[in-house]
Short mmCIF file of C-alpha atoms and ligand atoms in Angstrom, two decimals:
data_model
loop_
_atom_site.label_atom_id
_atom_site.label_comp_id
_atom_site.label_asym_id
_atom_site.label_seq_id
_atom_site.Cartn_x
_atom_site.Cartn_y
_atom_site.Cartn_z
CA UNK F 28 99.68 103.71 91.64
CA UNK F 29 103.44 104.13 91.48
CA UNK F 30 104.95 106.87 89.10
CA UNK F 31 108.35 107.99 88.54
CA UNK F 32 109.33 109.56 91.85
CA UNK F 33 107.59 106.24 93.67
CA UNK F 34 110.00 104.06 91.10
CA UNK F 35 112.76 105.74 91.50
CA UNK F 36 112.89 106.12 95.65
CA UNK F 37 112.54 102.88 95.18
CA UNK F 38 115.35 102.24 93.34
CA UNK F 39 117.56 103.97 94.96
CA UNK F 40 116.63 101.95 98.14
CA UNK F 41 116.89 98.75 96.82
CA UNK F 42 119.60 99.07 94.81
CA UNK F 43 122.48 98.65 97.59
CA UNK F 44 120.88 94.93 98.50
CA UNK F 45 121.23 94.62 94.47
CA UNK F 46 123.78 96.16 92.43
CA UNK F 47 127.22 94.05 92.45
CA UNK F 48 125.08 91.20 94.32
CA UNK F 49 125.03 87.55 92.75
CA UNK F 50 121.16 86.07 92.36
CA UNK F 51 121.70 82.90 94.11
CA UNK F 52 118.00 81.21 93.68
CA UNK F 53 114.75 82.66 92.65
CA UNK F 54 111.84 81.65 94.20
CA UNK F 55 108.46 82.26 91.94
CA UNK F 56 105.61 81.46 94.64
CA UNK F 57 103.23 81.68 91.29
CA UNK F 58 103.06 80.88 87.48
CA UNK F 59 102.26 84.37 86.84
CA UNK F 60 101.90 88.60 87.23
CA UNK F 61 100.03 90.01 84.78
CA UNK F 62 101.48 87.68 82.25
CA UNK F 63 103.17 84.50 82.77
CA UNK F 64 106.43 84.60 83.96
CA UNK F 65 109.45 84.74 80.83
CA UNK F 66 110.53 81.42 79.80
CA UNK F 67 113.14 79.58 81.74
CA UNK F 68 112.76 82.89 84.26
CA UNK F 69 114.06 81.63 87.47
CA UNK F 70 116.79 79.28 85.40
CA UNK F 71 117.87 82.53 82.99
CA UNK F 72 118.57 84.45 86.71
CA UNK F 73 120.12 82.29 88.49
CA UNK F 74 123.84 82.95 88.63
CA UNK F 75 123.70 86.65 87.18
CA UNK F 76 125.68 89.35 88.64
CA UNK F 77 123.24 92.72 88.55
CA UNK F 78 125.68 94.60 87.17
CA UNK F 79 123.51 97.96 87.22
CA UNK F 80 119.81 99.54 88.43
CA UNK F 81 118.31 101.90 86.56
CA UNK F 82 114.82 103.50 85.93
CA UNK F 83 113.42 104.63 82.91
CA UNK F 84 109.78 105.75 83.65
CA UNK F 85 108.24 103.71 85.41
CA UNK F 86 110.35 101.04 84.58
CA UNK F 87 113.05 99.52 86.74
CA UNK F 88 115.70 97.76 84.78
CA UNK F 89 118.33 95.16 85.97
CA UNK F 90 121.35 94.77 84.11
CA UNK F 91 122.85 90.85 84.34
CA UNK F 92 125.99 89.94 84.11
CA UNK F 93 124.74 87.66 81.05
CA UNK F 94 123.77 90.64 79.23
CA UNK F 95 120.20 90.29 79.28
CA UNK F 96 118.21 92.79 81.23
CA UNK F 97 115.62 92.30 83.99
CA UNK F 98 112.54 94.66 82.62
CA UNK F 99 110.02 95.26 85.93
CA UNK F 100 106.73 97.22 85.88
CA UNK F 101 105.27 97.98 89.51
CA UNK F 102 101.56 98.18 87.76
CA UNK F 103 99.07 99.15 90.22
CA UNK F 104 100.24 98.18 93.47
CA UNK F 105 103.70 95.97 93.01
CA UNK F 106 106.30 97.06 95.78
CA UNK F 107 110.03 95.63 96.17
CA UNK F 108 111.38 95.09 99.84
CA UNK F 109 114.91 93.70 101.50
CA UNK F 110 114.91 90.93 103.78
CA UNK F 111 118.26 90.28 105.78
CA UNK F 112 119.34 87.50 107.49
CA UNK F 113 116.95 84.94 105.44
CA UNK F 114 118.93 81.57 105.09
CA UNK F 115 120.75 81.08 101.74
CA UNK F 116 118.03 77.95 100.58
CA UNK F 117 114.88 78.07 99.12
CA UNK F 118 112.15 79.58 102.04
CA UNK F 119 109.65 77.35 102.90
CA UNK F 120 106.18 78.02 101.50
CA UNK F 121 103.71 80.02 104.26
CA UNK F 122 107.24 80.94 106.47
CA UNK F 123 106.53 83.43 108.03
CA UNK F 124 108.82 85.79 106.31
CA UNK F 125 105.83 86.21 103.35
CA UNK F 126 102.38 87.07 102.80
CA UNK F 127 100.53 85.44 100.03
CA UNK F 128 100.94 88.50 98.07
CA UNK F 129 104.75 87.74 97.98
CA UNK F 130 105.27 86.66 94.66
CA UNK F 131 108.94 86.56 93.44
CA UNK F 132 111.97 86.49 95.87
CA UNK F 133 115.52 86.98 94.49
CA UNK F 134 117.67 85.22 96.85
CA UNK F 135 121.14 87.12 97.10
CA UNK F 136 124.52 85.89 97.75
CA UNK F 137 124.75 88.73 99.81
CA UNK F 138 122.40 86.31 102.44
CA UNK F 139 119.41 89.29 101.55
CA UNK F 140 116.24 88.53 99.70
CA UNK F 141 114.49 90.84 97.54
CA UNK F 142 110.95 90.53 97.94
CA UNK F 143 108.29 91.28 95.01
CA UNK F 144 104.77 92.10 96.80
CA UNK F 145 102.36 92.87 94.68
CA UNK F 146 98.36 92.30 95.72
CA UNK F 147 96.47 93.19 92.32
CA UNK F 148 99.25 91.39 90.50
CA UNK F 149 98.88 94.32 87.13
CA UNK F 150 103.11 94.21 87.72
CA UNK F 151 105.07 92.65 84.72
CA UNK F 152 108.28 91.49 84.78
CA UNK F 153 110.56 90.58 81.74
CA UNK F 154 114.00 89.55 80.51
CA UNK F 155 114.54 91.04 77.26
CA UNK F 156 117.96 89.20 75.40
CA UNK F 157 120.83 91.25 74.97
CA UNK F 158 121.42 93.90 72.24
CA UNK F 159 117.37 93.59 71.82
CA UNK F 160 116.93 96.55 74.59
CA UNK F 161 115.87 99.62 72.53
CA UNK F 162 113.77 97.84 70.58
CA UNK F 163 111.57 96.37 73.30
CA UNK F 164 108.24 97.29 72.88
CA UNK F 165 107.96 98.95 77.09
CA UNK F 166 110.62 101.27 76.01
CA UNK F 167 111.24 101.94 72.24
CA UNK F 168 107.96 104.27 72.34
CA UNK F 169 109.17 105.91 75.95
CA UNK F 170 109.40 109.71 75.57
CA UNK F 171 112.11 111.84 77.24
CA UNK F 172 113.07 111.13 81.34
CA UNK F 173 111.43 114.54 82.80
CA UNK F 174 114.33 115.26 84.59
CA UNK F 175 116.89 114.80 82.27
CA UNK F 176 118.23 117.84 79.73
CA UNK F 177 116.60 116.40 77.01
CA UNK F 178 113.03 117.27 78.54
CA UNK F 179 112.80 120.63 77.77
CA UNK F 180 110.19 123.61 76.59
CA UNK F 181 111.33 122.64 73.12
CA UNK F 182 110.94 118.99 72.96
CA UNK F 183 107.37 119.21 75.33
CA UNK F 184 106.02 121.84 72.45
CA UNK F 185 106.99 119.89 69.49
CA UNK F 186 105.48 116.67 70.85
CA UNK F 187 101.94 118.25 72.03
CA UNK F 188 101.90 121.08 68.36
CA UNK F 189 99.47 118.85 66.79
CA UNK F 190 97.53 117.24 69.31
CA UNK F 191 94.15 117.57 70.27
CA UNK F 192 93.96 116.18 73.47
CA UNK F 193 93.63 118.15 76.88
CA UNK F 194 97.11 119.33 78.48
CA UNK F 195 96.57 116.44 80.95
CA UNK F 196 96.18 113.61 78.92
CA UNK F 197 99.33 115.19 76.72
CA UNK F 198 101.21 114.48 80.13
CA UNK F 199 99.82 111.02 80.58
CA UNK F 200 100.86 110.30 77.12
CA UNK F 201 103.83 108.15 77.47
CA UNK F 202 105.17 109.41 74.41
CA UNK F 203 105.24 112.59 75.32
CA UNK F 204 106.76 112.62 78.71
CA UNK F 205 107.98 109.28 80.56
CA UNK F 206 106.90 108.51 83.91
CA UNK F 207 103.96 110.90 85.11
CA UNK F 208 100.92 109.82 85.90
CA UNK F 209 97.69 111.08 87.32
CA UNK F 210 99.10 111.87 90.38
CA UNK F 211 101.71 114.19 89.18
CA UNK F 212 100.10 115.24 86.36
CA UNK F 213 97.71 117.21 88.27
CA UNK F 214 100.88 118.66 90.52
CA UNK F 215 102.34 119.59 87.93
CA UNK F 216 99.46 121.66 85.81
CA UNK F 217 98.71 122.95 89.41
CA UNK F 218 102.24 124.62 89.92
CA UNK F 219 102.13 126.09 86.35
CA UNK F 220 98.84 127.76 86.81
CA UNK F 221 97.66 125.27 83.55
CA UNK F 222 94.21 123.97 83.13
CA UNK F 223 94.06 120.43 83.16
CA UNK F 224 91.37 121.10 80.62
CA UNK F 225 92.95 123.27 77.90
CA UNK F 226 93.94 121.98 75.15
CA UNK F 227 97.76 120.87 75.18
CA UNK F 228 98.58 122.83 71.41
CA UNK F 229 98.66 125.22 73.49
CA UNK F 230 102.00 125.21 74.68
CA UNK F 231 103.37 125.30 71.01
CA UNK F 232 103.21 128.49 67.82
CA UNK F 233 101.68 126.99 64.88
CA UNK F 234 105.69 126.66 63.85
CA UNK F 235 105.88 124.29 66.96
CA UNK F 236 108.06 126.61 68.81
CA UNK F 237 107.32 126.76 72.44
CA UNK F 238 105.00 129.45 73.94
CA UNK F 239 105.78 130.79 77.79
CA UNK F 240 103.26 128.20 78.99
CA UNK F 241 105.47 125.31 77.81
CA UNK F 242 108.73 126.91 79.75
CA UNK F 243 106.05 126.86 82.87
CA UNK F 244 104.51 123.50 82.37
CA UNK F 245 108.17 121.91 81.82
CA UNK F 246 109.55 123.77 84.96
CA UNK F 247 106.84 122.74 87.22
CA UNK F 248 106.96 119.39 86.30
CA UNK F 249 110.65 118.75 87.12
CA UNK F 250 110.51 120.83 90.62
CA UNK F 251 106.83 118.37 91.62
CA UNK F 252 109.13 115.41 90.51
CA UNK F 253 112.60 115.81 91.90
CA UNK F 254 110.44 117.49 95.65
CA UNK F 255 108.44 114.12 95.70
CA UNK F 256 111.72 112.21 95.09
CA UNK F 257 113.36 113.96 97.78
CA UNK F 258 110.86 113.97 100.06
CA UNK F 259 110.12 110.03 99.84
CA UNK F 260 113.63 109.81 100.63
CA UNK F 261 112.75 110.66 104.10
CA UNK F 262 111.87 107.34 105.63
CA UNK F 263 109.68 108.90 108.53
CA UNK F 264 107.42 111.32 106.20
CA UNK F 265 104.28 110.78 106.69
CA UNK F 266 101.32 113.28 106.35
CA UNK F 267 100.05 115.24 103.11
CA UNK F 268 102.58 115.82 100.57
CA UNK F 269 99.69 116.93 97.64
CA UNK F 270 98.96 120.42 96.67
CA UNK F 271 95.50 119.54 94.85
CA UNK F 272 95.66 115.81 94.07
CA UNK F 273 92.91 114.01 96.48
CA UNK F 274 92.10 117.46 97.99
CA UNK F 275 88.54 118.19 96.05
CA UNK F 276 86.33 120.62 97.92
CA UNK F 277 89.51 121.90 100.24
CA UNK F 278 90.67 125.74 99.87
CA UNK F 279 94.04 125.87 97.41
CA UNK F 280 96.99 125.94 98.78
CA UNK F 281 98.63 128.87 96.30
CA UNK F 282 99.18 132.06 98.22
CA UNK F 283 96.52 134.71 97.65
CA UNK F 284 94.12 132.38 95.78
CA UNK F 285 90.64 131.73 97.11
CA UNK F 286 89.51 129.03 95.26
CA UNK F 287 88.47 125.59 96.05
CA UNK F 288 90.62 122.45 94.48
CA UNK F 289 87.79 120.90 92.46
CA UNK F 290 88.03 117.34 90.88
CA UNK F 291 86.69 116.18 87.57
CA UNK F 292 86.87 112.68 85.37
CA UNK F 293 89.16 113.34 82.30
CA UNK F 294 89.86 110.06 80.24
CA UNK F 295 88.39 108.10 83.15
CA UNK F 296 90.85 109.54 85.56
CA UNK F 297 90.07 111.86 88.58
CA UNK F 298 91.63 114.82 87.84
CA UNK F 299 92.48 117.51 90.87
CA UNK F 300 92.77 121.25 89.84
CA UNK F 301 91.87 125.07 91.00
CA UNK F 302 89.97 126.58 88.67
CA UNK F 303 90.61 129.72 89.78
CA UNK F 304 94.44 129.94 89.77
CA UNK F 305 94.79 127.26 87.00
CA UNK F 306 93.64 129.32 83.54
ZN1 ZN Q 12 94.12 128.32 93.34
#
């Protein structure tokens, strides 16, 4: 399942085929993602400059030249790629140039495509009106962007002071932190030498000032985010980039540490952890 550094590598790789690019035709090759399709989606496109990419989370956002915004959601298994040299009219249906898990193909002035693949179809995609941005129910509950000033020890203890959830479901929590999922999650408690299972009120005083843990927990998570960024940059990487995530019953990777990475169901989610070097 993507999270943040998945979105955002990918982002950044579509966005030259994108950004300053006019959407000549959209091609929806169903009625529906998750959800139908916006009203008038293909119609609403059509025309708009993109003026910008962004992410926020998980979220990839499209700014259009008509000032609404082009809200996308990757869900389970949604991927975007480029397609040169496609001819500037509508594909046929079962070219060759798409599977039938191709489901939405921005045709570019540019003579590119952008293809939308997505085989469990849990992606979203929405235009949300000008001026209406903030207030759009994806975003307006969003916590901080992990890598941005704003996420620091401070703001991580005051949002988990009163909670009484485990320190990994605190960094699920959307709320909380934008943009890490289980994946990460686990990285990240791994490289602070945090629990999964602890309780995340932990990290604040009873004031809601931040304890040492919470300087840990917030540095970890921005140095497992921007190295997974980095290294999916790399178009040849292949091999195992995890440090306990899908690793249960193999020896931890941590220098001196001879425990075992063990993996338990929190919240319905596998969770990955040491449980020797992770107190
Ligand atoms: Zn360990």
């Amino acid at each position: 399942m993507p999270e943040l550094p998945e979105v955002e590598s990918l982002r950044r790789r579509i966005a030259p085929a994108i950004v300053g690019g006019r959407i000549e035709a959209v091609e929806l090759r169903r009625p529906d993602l998750r959800s139908p399709f916006p009203r008038r989606f293909a119609r609403r496109l059509t025309g708009q400059t993109v003026v910008t990419l962004t992410r926020r989370g998980k979220y990839l956002l499209a700014s259009l030249s008509s000032a609404e915004t082009l809200l996308m959601h990757l869900g389970m298994s949604g991927s975007f790629r480029v397609v040169r040299d496609l001819p500037r009219v509508r594909a046929p249906r079962g070219g060759v140039t798409f599977n039938s898990h191709d489901h939405v193909v921005f045709h570019m002035s540019s003579g590119r495509a952008i293809v939308f693949n997505d085989p469990r179809r849990f992606g979203t995609m929405a235009l949300i009106p000008a001026g209406t941005l903030r207030q759009h129910p994806a975003l307006s509950g969003l916590g901080p962007e992990p890598l941005s000033p704003d996420f620091d020890a401070a703001a991580l203890a005051r949002a988990c002071r009163r909670k009484k959830t485990t320190l990994k479901a605190a960094l699920l929590d959307q709320r909380v932190v934008a943009g890490l999922g289980n994946i990460y999650a686990s990285e990240a408690l791994h490289v602070a030498g945090l629990s999964p299972r602890r309780r995340s009120s932990v990290l604040a005083t009873p004031a809601g000032a931040p304890r040492e843990a919470a300087y840990r927990l917030v540095a970890a998570i921005k140095q497992v985010l921007a190295r997974a960024i980095a290294r999916q940059s790399v178009d040849a990487y292949r091999g195992r980039p995890f440090l306990v995530y899908d690793r249960e019953h193999q020896p931890c990777l941590r220098k001196n540490c001879v425990g075992m990475i063990r993996r338990r169901v929190q919240g319905g989610r596998s969770t990955f952890y040491c449980p020797e070097c992770q107190r």
